[in-house]
Short mmCIF file of C-alpha atoms in Angstrom, two decimals:
data_model
loop_
_atom_site.label_atom_id
_atom_site.label_comp_id
_atom_site.label_asym_id
_atom_site.label_seq_id
_atom_site.Cartn_x
_atom_site.Cartn_y
_atom_site.Cartn_z
CA MET Y 126 0.06 0.06 -0.05
CA GLU Y 127 1.35 3.47 -1.15
CA LYS Y 128 2.39 5.77 2.07
CA PRO Y 129 0.33 8.70 2.53
CA LEU Y 130 1.68 12.03 1.51
CA LEU Y 131 2.51 14.45 4.39
CA LEU Y 132 1.37 18.01 4.04
CA ILE Y 133 2.66 20.60 6.46
CA GLU Y 134 0.71 23.85 5.91
CA ASP Y 135 -0.51 26.05 8.79
CA THR Y 136 -3.22 28.21 6.73
CA PRO Y 137 -6.53 26.53 7.06
CA SER Y 138 -7.94 27.48 3.85
CA LEU Y 139 -4.82 26.29 1.90
CA GLN Y 140 -5.01 23.02 3.51
CA MET Y 141 -8.50 22.50 2.43
CA VAL Y 142 -7.55 23.31 -1.13
CA TYR Y 143 -4.53 21.14 -1.19
CA GLU Y 144 -6.28 18.06 0.58
CA SER Y 145 -9.21 18.43 -1.86
CA VAL Y 146 -6.97 18.29 -4.94
CA LEU Y 147 -4.94 15.57 -3.73
CA ARG Y 148 -7.85 13.24 -2.50
CA ASN Y 149 -9.67 13.79 -5.91
CA ALA Y 150 -6.61 12.69 -7.55
CA GLY Y 151 -6.46 9.43 -5.69
CA TYR Y 152 -3.74 10.42 -3.05
CA GLU Y 153 -4.16 9.80 0.77
CA VAL Y 154 -2.82 12.70 2.67
CA GLN Y 155 -1.91 13.43 6.47
CA THR Y 156 -1.96 17.22 7.33
CA GLU Y 157 0.03 18.98 10.12
CA GLU Y 158 -0.14 22.78 10.74
CA THR Y 159 2.91 23.02 12.83
CA ALA Y 160 6.54 22.21 12.56
CA ALA Y 161 6.51 20.19 15.72
CA GLY Y 162 3.57 17.99 14.59
CA GLY Y 163 5.02 17.69 11.06
CA LEU Y 164 8.30 16.40 12.48
CA ASP Y 165 6.27 13.83 14.77
CA ASN Y 166 4.14 12.51 11.89
CA PHE Y 167 7.23 12.34 9.63
CA LEU Y 168 9.07 9.98 12.01
CA LYS Y 169 5.79 7.76 12.47
CA LEU Y 170 4.92 7.79 8.72
CA LYS Y 171 8.36 7.95 6.91
CA PRO Y 172 6.52 9.58 3.85
CA ASN Y 173 7.85 9.05 0.43
CA VAL Y 174 7.00 12.73 -0.29
CA VAL Y 175 6.29 15.89 1.83
CA LEU Y 176 4.52 18.90 0.79
CA LEU Y 177 6.05 21.84 3.06
CA ASP Y 178 5.24 25.40 3.58
CA LEU Y 179 8.44 27.28 4.46
CA LEU Y 180 6.68 29.86 6.67
CA LEU Y 181 5.43 27.86 9.80
CA PRO Y 182 4.21 29.43 13.02
CA ASP Y 183 6.44 27.59 15.41
CA ARG Y 184 9.73 26.93 13.56
CA ASP Y 185 11.49 27.74 10.14
CA GLY Y 186 10.42 25.26 7.55
CA LEU Y 187 13.98 25.06 6.06
CA GLU Y 188 15.33 23.73 9.44
CA LEU Y 189 12.55 21.24 9.77
CA MET Y 190 13.25 19.82 6.39
CA LYS Y 191 16.99 19.41 7.15
CA ASP Y 192 16.05 17.37 10.40
CA CYS Y 193 13.70 15.24 8.39
CA LEU Y 194 16.25 14.60 5.83
CA ALA Y 195 18.75 13.52 8.32
CA ALA Y 196 16.41 11.11 9.63
CA ASN Y 197 15.19 9.74 6.31
CA PRO Y 198 17.41 10.78 3.33
CA THR Y 199 15.08 9.33 0.57
CA THR Y 200 12.01 11.53 1.30
CA ARG Y 201 11.38 13.92 -1.58
CA PHE Y 202 10.29 17.40 -0.31
CA ILE Y 203 8.33 19.87 -2.35
CA VAL Y 204 8.45 23.28 -0.82
CA ILE Y 205 5.86 25.81 -1.14
CA THR Y 206 6.43 29.38 -0.70
CA ALA Y 207 5.21 32.80 -1.71
CA ASN Y 208 6.49 34.52 -4.97
CA GLY Y 209 8.38 37.11 -3.09
CA SER Y 210 10.36 34.36 -1.17
CA ILE Y 211 12.17 32.78 -4.03
CA ASN Y 212 15.46 33.20 -2.66
CA ARG Y 213 14.33 30.87 0.40
CA ALA Y 214 13.02 28.46 -2.15
CA VAL Y 215 16.24 28.14 -3.92
CA GLU Y 216 18.04 27.80 -0.47
CA ALA Y 217 15.81 24.94 0.43
CA MET Y 218 16.68 23.36 -3.25
CA ARG Y 219 20.42 23.52 -2.13
CA ALA Y 220 19.55 21.87 1.07
CA GLY Y 221 18.07 19.12 -0.36
CA ALA Y 222 14.45 19.78 -1.46
CA TYR Y 223 13.39 17.87 -4.53
CA GLU Y 224 11.00 20.77 -6.00
CA PHE Y 225 9.40 24.13 -5.13
CA LEU Y 226 6.24 25.71 -6.00
CA LEU Y 227 5.67 29.33 -5.99
CA LYS Y 228 2.01 30.47 -4.97
CA PRO Y 229 -0.04 30.85 -6.83
CA PHE Y 230 0.19 27.76 -8.93
CA ASN Y 231 -2.42 25.72 -10.74
CA GLU Y 232 -3.60 22.29 -10.06
CA GLN Y 233 -1.84 20.52 -13.05
CA ARG Y 234 1.48 22.06 -11.68
CA PHE Y 235 0.82 20.76 -8.39
CA LEU Y 236 -0.02 17.33 -9.34
CA TYR Y 237 2.65 17.13 -11.88
CA ALA Y 238 5.24 17.81 -9.12
CA ILE Y 239 3.90 15.13 -6.84
CA GLU Y 240 3.82 12.59 -9.64
CA ASN Y 241 7.35 13.20 -10.49
CA ALA Y 242 8.57 13.27 -6.79
CA LEU Y 243 6.71 9.94 -6.12
CA ALA Y 244 8.28 8.31 -9.04
CA GLU Y 245 11.76 9.47 -8.03
CA ALA Y 246 11.26 8.21 -4.41
CA ALA Y 247 9.87 4.90 -5.65
CA ARG Y 248 12.97 4.44 -8.02
CA LYS Y 249 15.34 1.71 -6.79
CA LYS Y 250 18.87 2.91 -6.19
CA THR Y 251 22.13 0.94 -5.79
CA GLU Y 252 23.59 1.82 -2.58
CA THR Y 253 27.46 2.95 -3.03
CA ALA Y 254 30.01 3.48 -0.57
CA PRO Y 255 30.86 7.29 0.00
CA SER Y 256 34.25 6.60 -1.65
CA LYS Y 257 32.64 5.30 -4.90
CA ASN Y 258 30.82 8.70 -4.99
CA LEU Y 259 34.12 10.28 -5.60
CA ASP Y 260 35.27 7.91 -8.18
CA PRO Y 261 35.52 9.55 -11.86
CA ILE Y 262 32.31 9.71 -13.85
CA ASN Y 263 32.10 8.85 -17.54
CA GLY Y 264 33.76 11.36 -19.79
CA PHE Y 265 35.94 12.89 -16.99
CA ILE Y 266 39.45 11.85 -15.93
CA GLY Y 267 41.25 12.79 -12.92
CA THR Y 268 41.47 12.29 -9.18
CA SER Y 269 42.27 15.73 -7.80
CA GLU Y 270 40.36 17.05 -4.75
CA ALA Y 271 38.71 19.65 -6.94
CA MET Y 272 37.32 16.96 -9.48
CA LYS Y 273 36.37 14.60 -6.54
CA LYS Y 274 34.00 17.45 -5.37
CA VAL Y 275 32.52 17.62 -9.11
CA TYR Y 276 31.81 13.84 -9.08
CA SER Y 277 30.19 13.90 -5.85
CA ASN Y 278 27.97 17.07 -6.46
CA THR Y 279 27.06 15.39 -10.20
CA ARG Y 280 26.00 12.34 -8.69
CA THR Y 281 23.95 13.78 -6.03
CA VAL Y 282 22.11 16.27 -8.15
CA ALA Y 283 21.39 13.70 -10.92
CA GLY Y 284 18.60 12.03 -8.75
CA SER Y 285 16.69 15.28 -8.31
CA MET Y 286 14.70 17.23 -10.78
CA ALA Y 287 16.52 20.40 -9.49
CA THR Y 288 17.71 22.85 -12.34
CA VAL Y 289 21.61 22.81 -12.59
CA PHE Y 290 23.60 25.61 -13.42
CA ILE Y 291 27.20 24.62 -14.56
CA SER Y 292 29.99 27.08 -14.61
CA GLY Y 293 33.58 27.01 -15.63
CA GLU Y 294 36.14 28.32 -18.24
CA SER Y 295 35.96 27.39 -21.87
CA GLY Y 296 37.18 23.87 -22.36
CA THR Y 297 36.79 22.60 -18.99
CA GLY Y 298 34.03 19.96 -19.74
CA LYS Y 299 30.71 21.64 -19.05
CA GLU Y 300 28.72 19.60 -21.84
CA ILE Y 301 30.41 16.45 -20.41
CA CYS Y 302 29.09 17.29 -16.86
CA ALA Y 303 25.61 17.98 -18.24
CA GLN Y 304 25.61 14.81 -20.21
CA ALA Y 305 26.76 12.77 -17.05
CA ILE Y 306 23.89 14.37 -15.00
CA HIS Y 307 21.61 13.08 -17.56
CA SER Y 308 22.97 9.60 -17.84
CA LEU Y 309 22.92 9.29 -14.18
CA SER Y 310 19.28 10.30 -13.66
CA ASP Y 311 16.03 8.52 -14.23
CA ARG Y 312 15.84 10.28 -17.61
CA ALA Y 313 18.82 8.58 -19.07
CA SER Y 314 16.58 6.56 -21.47
CA GLY Y 315 15.10 9.87 -22.74
CA PRO Y 316 16.81 12.34 -25.19
CA PHE Y 317 19.71 14.81 -24.23
CA ILE Y 318 19.31 17.70 -26.35
CA PRO Y 319 22.23 20.34 -26.31
CA LEU Y 320 21.67 23.84 -27.64
CA ASN Y 321 24.49 26.45 -27.65
CA CYS Y 322 22.74 29.80 -27.12
CA GLY Y 323 25.77 31.83 -28.17
CA ALA Y 324 26.21 30.19 -31.64
CA ILE Y 325 22.65 31.08 -32.90
CA PRO Y 326 21.45 34.56 -34.07
CA SER Y 327 19.16 36.04 -31.55
CA ASP Y 328 16.35 36.40 -34.13
CA LEU Y 329 16.38 32.57 -34.77
CA LEU Y 330 16.88 31.44 -31.04
CA GLU Y 331 13.25 31.29 -29.99
CA SER Y 332 12.61 29.05 -33.03
CA GLU Y 333 15.38 26.91 -31.97
CA VAL Y 334 14.18 26.42 -28.46
CA PHE Y 335 10.43 26.61 -28.75
CA GLY Y 336 9.90 25.70 -32.45
CA HIS Y 337 7.80 27.16 -35.28
CA LEU Y 338 4.98 26.65 -37.69
CA ARG Y 339 5.35 26.47 -41.27
CA GLY Y 340 4.85 30.08 -42.65
CA SER Y 341 5.39 31.91 -39.42
CA PHE Y 342 8.13 33.87 -40.61
CA THR Y 343 10.21 34.14 -43.93
CA GLY Y 344 12.17 30.98 -44.54
CA ALA Y 345 9.90 28.79 -42.09
CA ILE Y 346 9.12 26.37 -45.00
CA ALA Y 347 8.01 23.44 -42.57
CA ASP Y 348 7.14 22.94 -38.93
CA LYS Y 349 10.01 22.67 -36.65
CA PRO Y 350 9.48 21.05 -33.25
CA GLY Y 351 12.40 22.82 -31.40
CA ALA Y 352 14.95 21.86 -28.83
CA ALA Y 353 12.28 21.95 -25.82
CA ALA Y 354 9.91 19.58 -27.51
CA ALA Y 355 12.72 17.31 -28.94
CA ALA Y 356 13.73 16.96 -25.27
CA ASP Y 357 10.45 15.99 -23.93
CA GLY Y 358 10.97 13.08 -21.39
CA GLY Y 359 14.76 13.98 -21.22
CA THR Y 360 17.18 16.82 -20.55
CA LEU Y 361 17.56 20.13 -22.27
CA PHE Y 362 21.08 21.54 -22.00
CA LEU Y 363 21.17 25.33 -22.67
CA ASP Y 364 25.03 26.09 -23.07
CA GLU Y 365 26.18 29.89 -23.01
CA ILE Y 366 22.87 30.67 -21.28
CA CYS Y 367 24.24 34.19 -20.60
CA GLU Y 368 24.34 34.99 -24.38
CA MET Y 369 20.45 34.54 -24.69
CA ASP Y 370 18.56 37.61 -25.73
CA LEU Y 371 16.57 39.32 -22.93
CA ASN Y 372 13.22 38.99 -24.61
CA LEU Y 373 13.86 35.29 -24.99
CA GLN Y 374 14.98 35.14 -21.39
CA THR Y 375 11.37 36.21 -20.42
CA LYS Y 376 9.81 33.29 -22.36
CA LEU Y 377 12.22 30.86 -21.00
CA LEU Y 378 11.26 31.77 -17.56
CA ARG Y 379 7.67 31.34 -18.37
CA PHE Y 380 8.48 28.03 -19.64
CA LEU Y 381 10.25 26.99 -16.37
CA GLN Y 382 7.32 28.04 -14.40
CA THR Y 383 4.73 26.36 -16.58
CA SER Y 384 6.31 23.69 -18.42
CA MET Y 385 4.37 24.85 -21.42
CA ILE Y 386 5.80 25.74 -25.01
CA ASN Y 387 4.32 27.83 -27.67
CA PRO Y 388 5.83 27.54 -30.99
CA VAL Y 389 6.42 30.60 -32.97
CA GLY Y 390 3.19 31.08 -35.13
CA SER Y 391 1.05 29.03 -33.03
CA VAL Y 392 -1.98 29.98 -30.69
CA ARG Y 393 -1.85 26.77 -28.80
CA ALA Y 394 0.58 25.91 -26.16
CA ARG Y 395 1.55 22.34 -25.08
CA LYS Y 396 3.13 20.80 -22.00
CA VAL Y 397 6.42 19.17 -22.26
CA ASN Y 398 8.21 17.20 -19.48
CA VAL Y 399 11.79 18.57 -19.70
CA ARG Y 400 14.75 18.92 -17.03
CA ILE Y 401 16.85 22.04 -17.74
CA VAL Y 402 20.63 22.03 -17.17
CA CYS Y 403 22.45 25.25 -18.31
CA ALA Y 404 25.95 26.40 -18.43
CA THR Y 405 28.25 29.69 -18.84
CA ASN Y 406 31.87 30.58 -19.07
CA ARG Y 407 30.93 33.79 -17.33
CA ASP Y 408 30.06 34.87 -13.83
CA PRO Y 409 26.09 35.03 -14.19
CA LEU Y 410 25.75 37.29 -11.21
CA GLU Y 411 27.89 39.81 -12.61
CA GLN Y 412 25.63 39.59 -15.91
CA VAL Y 413 22.80 40.05 -13.53
CA GLN Y 414 24.32 43.23 -12.08
CA ARG Y 415 25.15 44.67 -15.59
CA GLY Y 416 21.60 44.17 -16.59
CA GLU Y 417 22.41 41.40 -19.27
CA PHE Y 418 20.64 38.57 -17.62
CA ARG Y 419 17.26 38.50 -15.82
CA LYS Y 420 17.51 38.49 -12.05
CA ASP Y 421 14.44 36.25 -11.66
CA LEU Y 422 15.75 34.00 -14.22
CA TYR Y 423 19.06 33.73 -12.57
CA TYR Y 424 17.34 32.58 -9.36
CA ARG Y 425 15.12 30.15 -10.97
CA LEU Y 426 18.23 28.44 -12.85
CA HIS Y 427 20.86 28.85 -10.22
CA VAL Y 428 19.41 26.28 -7.87
CA VAL Y 429 22.24 23.73 -7.85
CA PRO Y 430 25.57 25.31 -9.19
CA ILE Y 431 28.30 23.10 -10.11
CA HIS Y 432 31.74 24.74 -10.89
CA LEU Y 433 34.31 22.97 -13.02
CA PRO Y 434 37.72 24.03 -12.04
CA PRO Y 435 40.40 25.06 -14.74
CA LEU Y 436 43.11 22.72 -15.63
CA ARG Y 437 45.70 24.63 -14.00
CA GLU Y 438 44.04 23.92 -10.69
CA ARG Y 439 43.93 20.31 -11.04
CA ALA Y 440 47.51 19.20 -10.13
CA GLU Y 441 48.40 15.62 -11.43
CA ASP Y 442 45.08 15.41 -13.53
CA VAL Y 443 47.06 16.90 -16.41
CA ILE Y 444 49.30 13.89 -16.77
CA GLU Y 445 46.36 11.39 -16.31
CA ILE Y 446 44.47 13.27 -19.10
CA ALA Y 447 47.53 13.53 -21.45
CA ASN Y 448 48.18 9.82 -20.95
CA ASP Y 449 44.85 8.79 -21.62
CA ALA Y 450 44.56 10.90 -24.62
CA LEU Y 451 48.03 9.71 -25.93
CA HIS Y 452 46.93 5.99 -25.67
CA ARG Y 453 43.42 6.73 -27.53
CA PHE Y 454 44.87 8.92 -30.20
CA SER Y 455 47.75 6.57 -30.99
CA LYS Y 456 45.41 3.53 -31.33
CA GLU Y 457 43.23 5.79 -33.70
CA GLU Y 458 46.16 6.72 -35.85
CA ASN Y 459 48.16 3.71 -35.65
CA ARG Y 460 51.30 5.05 -33.78
CA ALA Y 461 53.54 3.39 -31.30
CA PHE Y 462 53.54 6.03 -28.51
CA GLU Y 463 53.54 4.82 -24.90
CA THR Y 464 54.41 7.65 -22.76
CA PHE Y 465 55.76 11.19 -22.36
CA SER Y 466 59.35 12.01 -21.40
CA GLU Y 467 59.77 13.35 -17.88
CA GLU Y 468 60.70 16.86 -19.34
CA VAL Y 469 57.45 16.98 -21.25
CA LYS Y 470 55.49 15.99 -18.10
CA MET Y 471 57.20 18.67 -16.10
CA LEU Y 472 56.33 21.24 -18.81
CA PHE Y 473 52.65 20.18 -18.81
CA ARG Y 474 52.59 20.50 -15.13
CA ARG Y 475 53.89 24.14 -15.23
CA MET Y 476 51.75 25.35 -18.00
CA VAL Y 477 48.78 27.61 -17.35
CA TRP Y 478 46.58 26.10 -20.08
CA PRO Y 479 44.37 28.77 -20.97
CA GLY Y 480 42.25 26.53 -23.21
CA ASN Y 481 41.85 23.93 -20.29
CA VAL Y 482 41.32 20.19 -21.33
CA ARG Y 483 40.43 21.02 -24.91
CA GLN Y 484 43.78 22.77 -25.21
CA LEU Y 485 45.68 20.03 -23.87
CA LEU Y 486 43.79 17.33 -25.87
CA ASN Y 487 44.54 19.21 -29.11
CA VAL Y 488 48.29 19.31 -28.23
CA VAL Y 489 48.43 15.59 -27.72
CA ARG Y 490 46.53 15.10 -31.07
CA ASN Y 491 48.83 17.34 -32.96
CA VAL Y 492 51.83 15.33 -31.45
CA VAL Y 493 50.34 11.89 -32.42
CA VAL Y 494 49.36 12.90 -35.97
CA LEU Y 495 52.65 14.50 -36.97
CA ASN Y 496 55.03 12.06 -35.15
CA ASP Y 497 55.57 8.39 -34.40
CA ALA Y 498 57.81 7.15 -31.57
CA LYS Y 499 57.62 5.52 -28.42
CA ILE Y 500 58.02 8.45 -26.21
CA VAL Y 501 56.85 12.11 -26.71
CA THR Y 502 59.75 14.61 -26.40
CA ARG Y 503 59.77 18.33 -26.27
CA SER Y 504 60.79 18.73 -29.87
CA MET Y 505 57.47 17.06 -30.92
CA LEU Y 506 55.41 19.82 -29.33
CA PRO Y 507 53.47 22.35 -31.49
CA VAL Y 508 55.13 25.73 -32.16
CA ASP Y 509 52.60 27.60 -30.06
CA ILE Y 510 53.48 25.53 -27.10
CA HIS Y 511 56.93 26.43 -27.47
CA HIS Y 512 56.11 30.08 -27.74
CA GLU Y 513 54.00 29.81 -24.56
CA LEU Y 514 56.84 28.11 -22.68
CA GLU Y 515 59.07 31.19 -23.81
CA LEU Y 516 56.81 33.73 -22.46
CA MET Y 517 56.45 31.70 -19.21
CA ASN Y 518 60.41 31.66 -18.77
CA PRO Y 519 62.05 34.57 -21.05
CA THR Y 520 65.76 33.89 -20.99
CA LYS Y 521 66.29 37.60 -21.95
CA ALA Y 522 64.49 40.82 -22.17
CA ALA Y 523 62.57 40.88 -25.53
CA PRO Y 524 63.53 43.85 -27.46
CA GLU Y 525 60.91 46.22 -28.22
CA GLN Y 526 59.51 45.77 -31.94
CA PRO Y 527 58.95 48.73 -34.20
CA GLY Y 528 55.25 49.17 -34.59
CA ASN Y 529 54.32 47.37 -31.56
CA PRO Y 530 54.50 49.91 -28.74
CA PRO Y 531 54.15 48.93 -25.07
CA VAL Y 532 50.71 48.96 -23.77
CA MET Y 533 50.09 52.03 -22.03
CA LEU Y 534 47.15 52.78 -19.48
CA ASP Y 535 47.40 56.64 -19.58
CA GLY Y 536 45.00 57.05 -22.38
CA LEU Y 537 42.42 54.85 -20.72
CA ILE Y 538 42.29 56.38 -17.43
CA GLY Y 539 39.30 58.76 -17.17
CA LYS Y 540 37.22 56.79 -19.64
CA SER Y 541 34.03 54.61 -18.62
CA LEU Y 542 34.23 50.88 -18.76
CA SER Y 543 32.04 50.91 -21.76
CA GLU Y 544 34.49 53.17 -23.56
CA ILE Y 545 37.36 50.97 -22.81
CA GLU Y 546 35.60 48.13 -23.82
CA TYR Y 547 34.94 49.73 -27.29
CA LEU Y 548 38.48 50.72 -27.63
CA VAL Y 549 39.90 47.10 -26.84
CA ILE Y 550 37.34 45.36 -29.24
CA LYS Y 551 37.96 48.11 -31.98
CA GLU Y 552 41.76 47.50 -31.74
CA THR Y 553 41.45 43.74 -31.65
CA LEU Y 554 39.52 43.78 -34.74
CA GLU Y 555 41.88 46.06 -36.51
CA GLN Y 556 44.73 43.63 -35.47
CA HIS Y 557 42.84 40.59 -37.06
CA GLY Y 558 41.78 42.30 -40.39
CA GLY Y 559 38.18 42.93 -39.19
CA SER Y 560 37.59 39.17 -38.54
CA ILE Y 561 35.02 38.85 -35.95
CA PRO Y 562 35.56 35.03 -35.06
CA LYS Y 563 39.26 35.66 -34.88
CA ALA Y 564 38.79 38.71 -32.50
CA ALA Y 565 36.19 36.60 -30.41
CA ARG Y 566 38.74 33.75 -29.97
CA VAL Y 567 41.51 36.50 -28.66
CA LEU Y 568 38.87 38.09 -26.50
CA ASP Y 569 37.46 34.71 -25.07
CA VAL Y 570 33.80 35.71 -25.91
CA SER Y 571 31.31 34.14 -28.63
CA PRO Y 572 31.00 35.76 -32.09
CA SER Y 573 27.48 36.60 -31.18
CA THR Y 574 28.40 38.86 -28.35
CA LEU Y 575 30.57 40.83 -30.63
CA TYR Y 576 27.90 41.11 -33.40
CA ARG Y 577 25.57 42.35 -30.71
CA LYS Y 578 27.90 44.88 -29.17
CA ILE Y 579 28.79 46.20 -32.66
CA ALA Y 580 25.18 46.38 -33.81
CA THR Y 581 24.46 48.42 -30.63
CA TRP Y 582 27.35 50.76 -31.38
CA GLU Y 583 26.14 51.37 -35.03
CA LYS Y 584 22.67 52.29 -33.79
CA ILE Y 585 24.05 54.82 -31.17
CA LYS Y 586 26.04 56.34 -33.91
CA THR Y 587 23.06 56.71 -36.31
#
């Protein structure tokens, strides 16, 4: 027999509403109006799902949830809070809540959250030793302390429905992390749909996310489902989320709140069952402060953050990754490589690796393709790596080159940040023949960011 749901809510009118909806849907429910009563009933019932109002008369609901989870970690908590208390809801998610509902919410959303929570609570999980939780997950290599934390957090969050916000520099493996979260979740049999928000023009991004109907705009020659519909029953990974246009951010927020999508040109919305995982190589809070990312969307997405450390902070992981890549690439290219010389290992450990794991893999691939031996020596490393090593350890002062004057700050002092940004981008474009993709690589931003900024400046001029 299914255990009853436990409802902890102190407002009598809301108790009646919730009980009516739940019983009409076939659920048995036990109700408590205080934290003390809720804890007593929790310890007796050991329910699979608890509906918890965070504002209780005798105790903070968040503290009550922590005590309950300490007694029975497998229970799924759905916290209920007023719209103005979203920060508390986010705090609850980070403390172990499965889902949160913002008042007011509709009956369908209410029952949908309970259905998912019950399914998750009922799913049989294989018990693993704590040390196993720190083992590398598929796609990652390395046993540094920084990565053990990533492995643990990834496994923990995979079992919930919480939105995950992955941050880290370019090349640290954010999509690999998102894929791992999907693969370790109960959605593993569903689709994993990645979408790079920074690689799609802003006027086409809405169609890419939510789809469109034939004839809804010029060039729409057929119906297109969109990434959200394609991810139904699985995971939607939104990479470079901070590059998303502000207008589309509003629609994404509405989608997160309702689970309803409305394709471009359609007058009918439909429901999809999608988990959102997003990523950025920027500081999302800084983007909020600059007005380039909606604050309410930030709090709705930034529920469980996972930060991927740069390669320079991963100690001996550099050699583990390089060795694994050397063996894989050698097999693919039919080469005889077995290991790296001690000198190369030392150099690899000392390098900063601005391109992180992606850069390291490219270096190893370059060596394997262009050489064949048993041991990788320094002379086999690409030219740009030699140049980087020279910059790290200059043997003598480099002479000043004509036409390349030293960088001076005098001309920047007194200018606003936006003016400095304009000058830096303008100079970088000039040095690369006006190529936006090349300038974007140098400045470590997406090309769409430069296109957008240039378009803004041109509008100001006109």
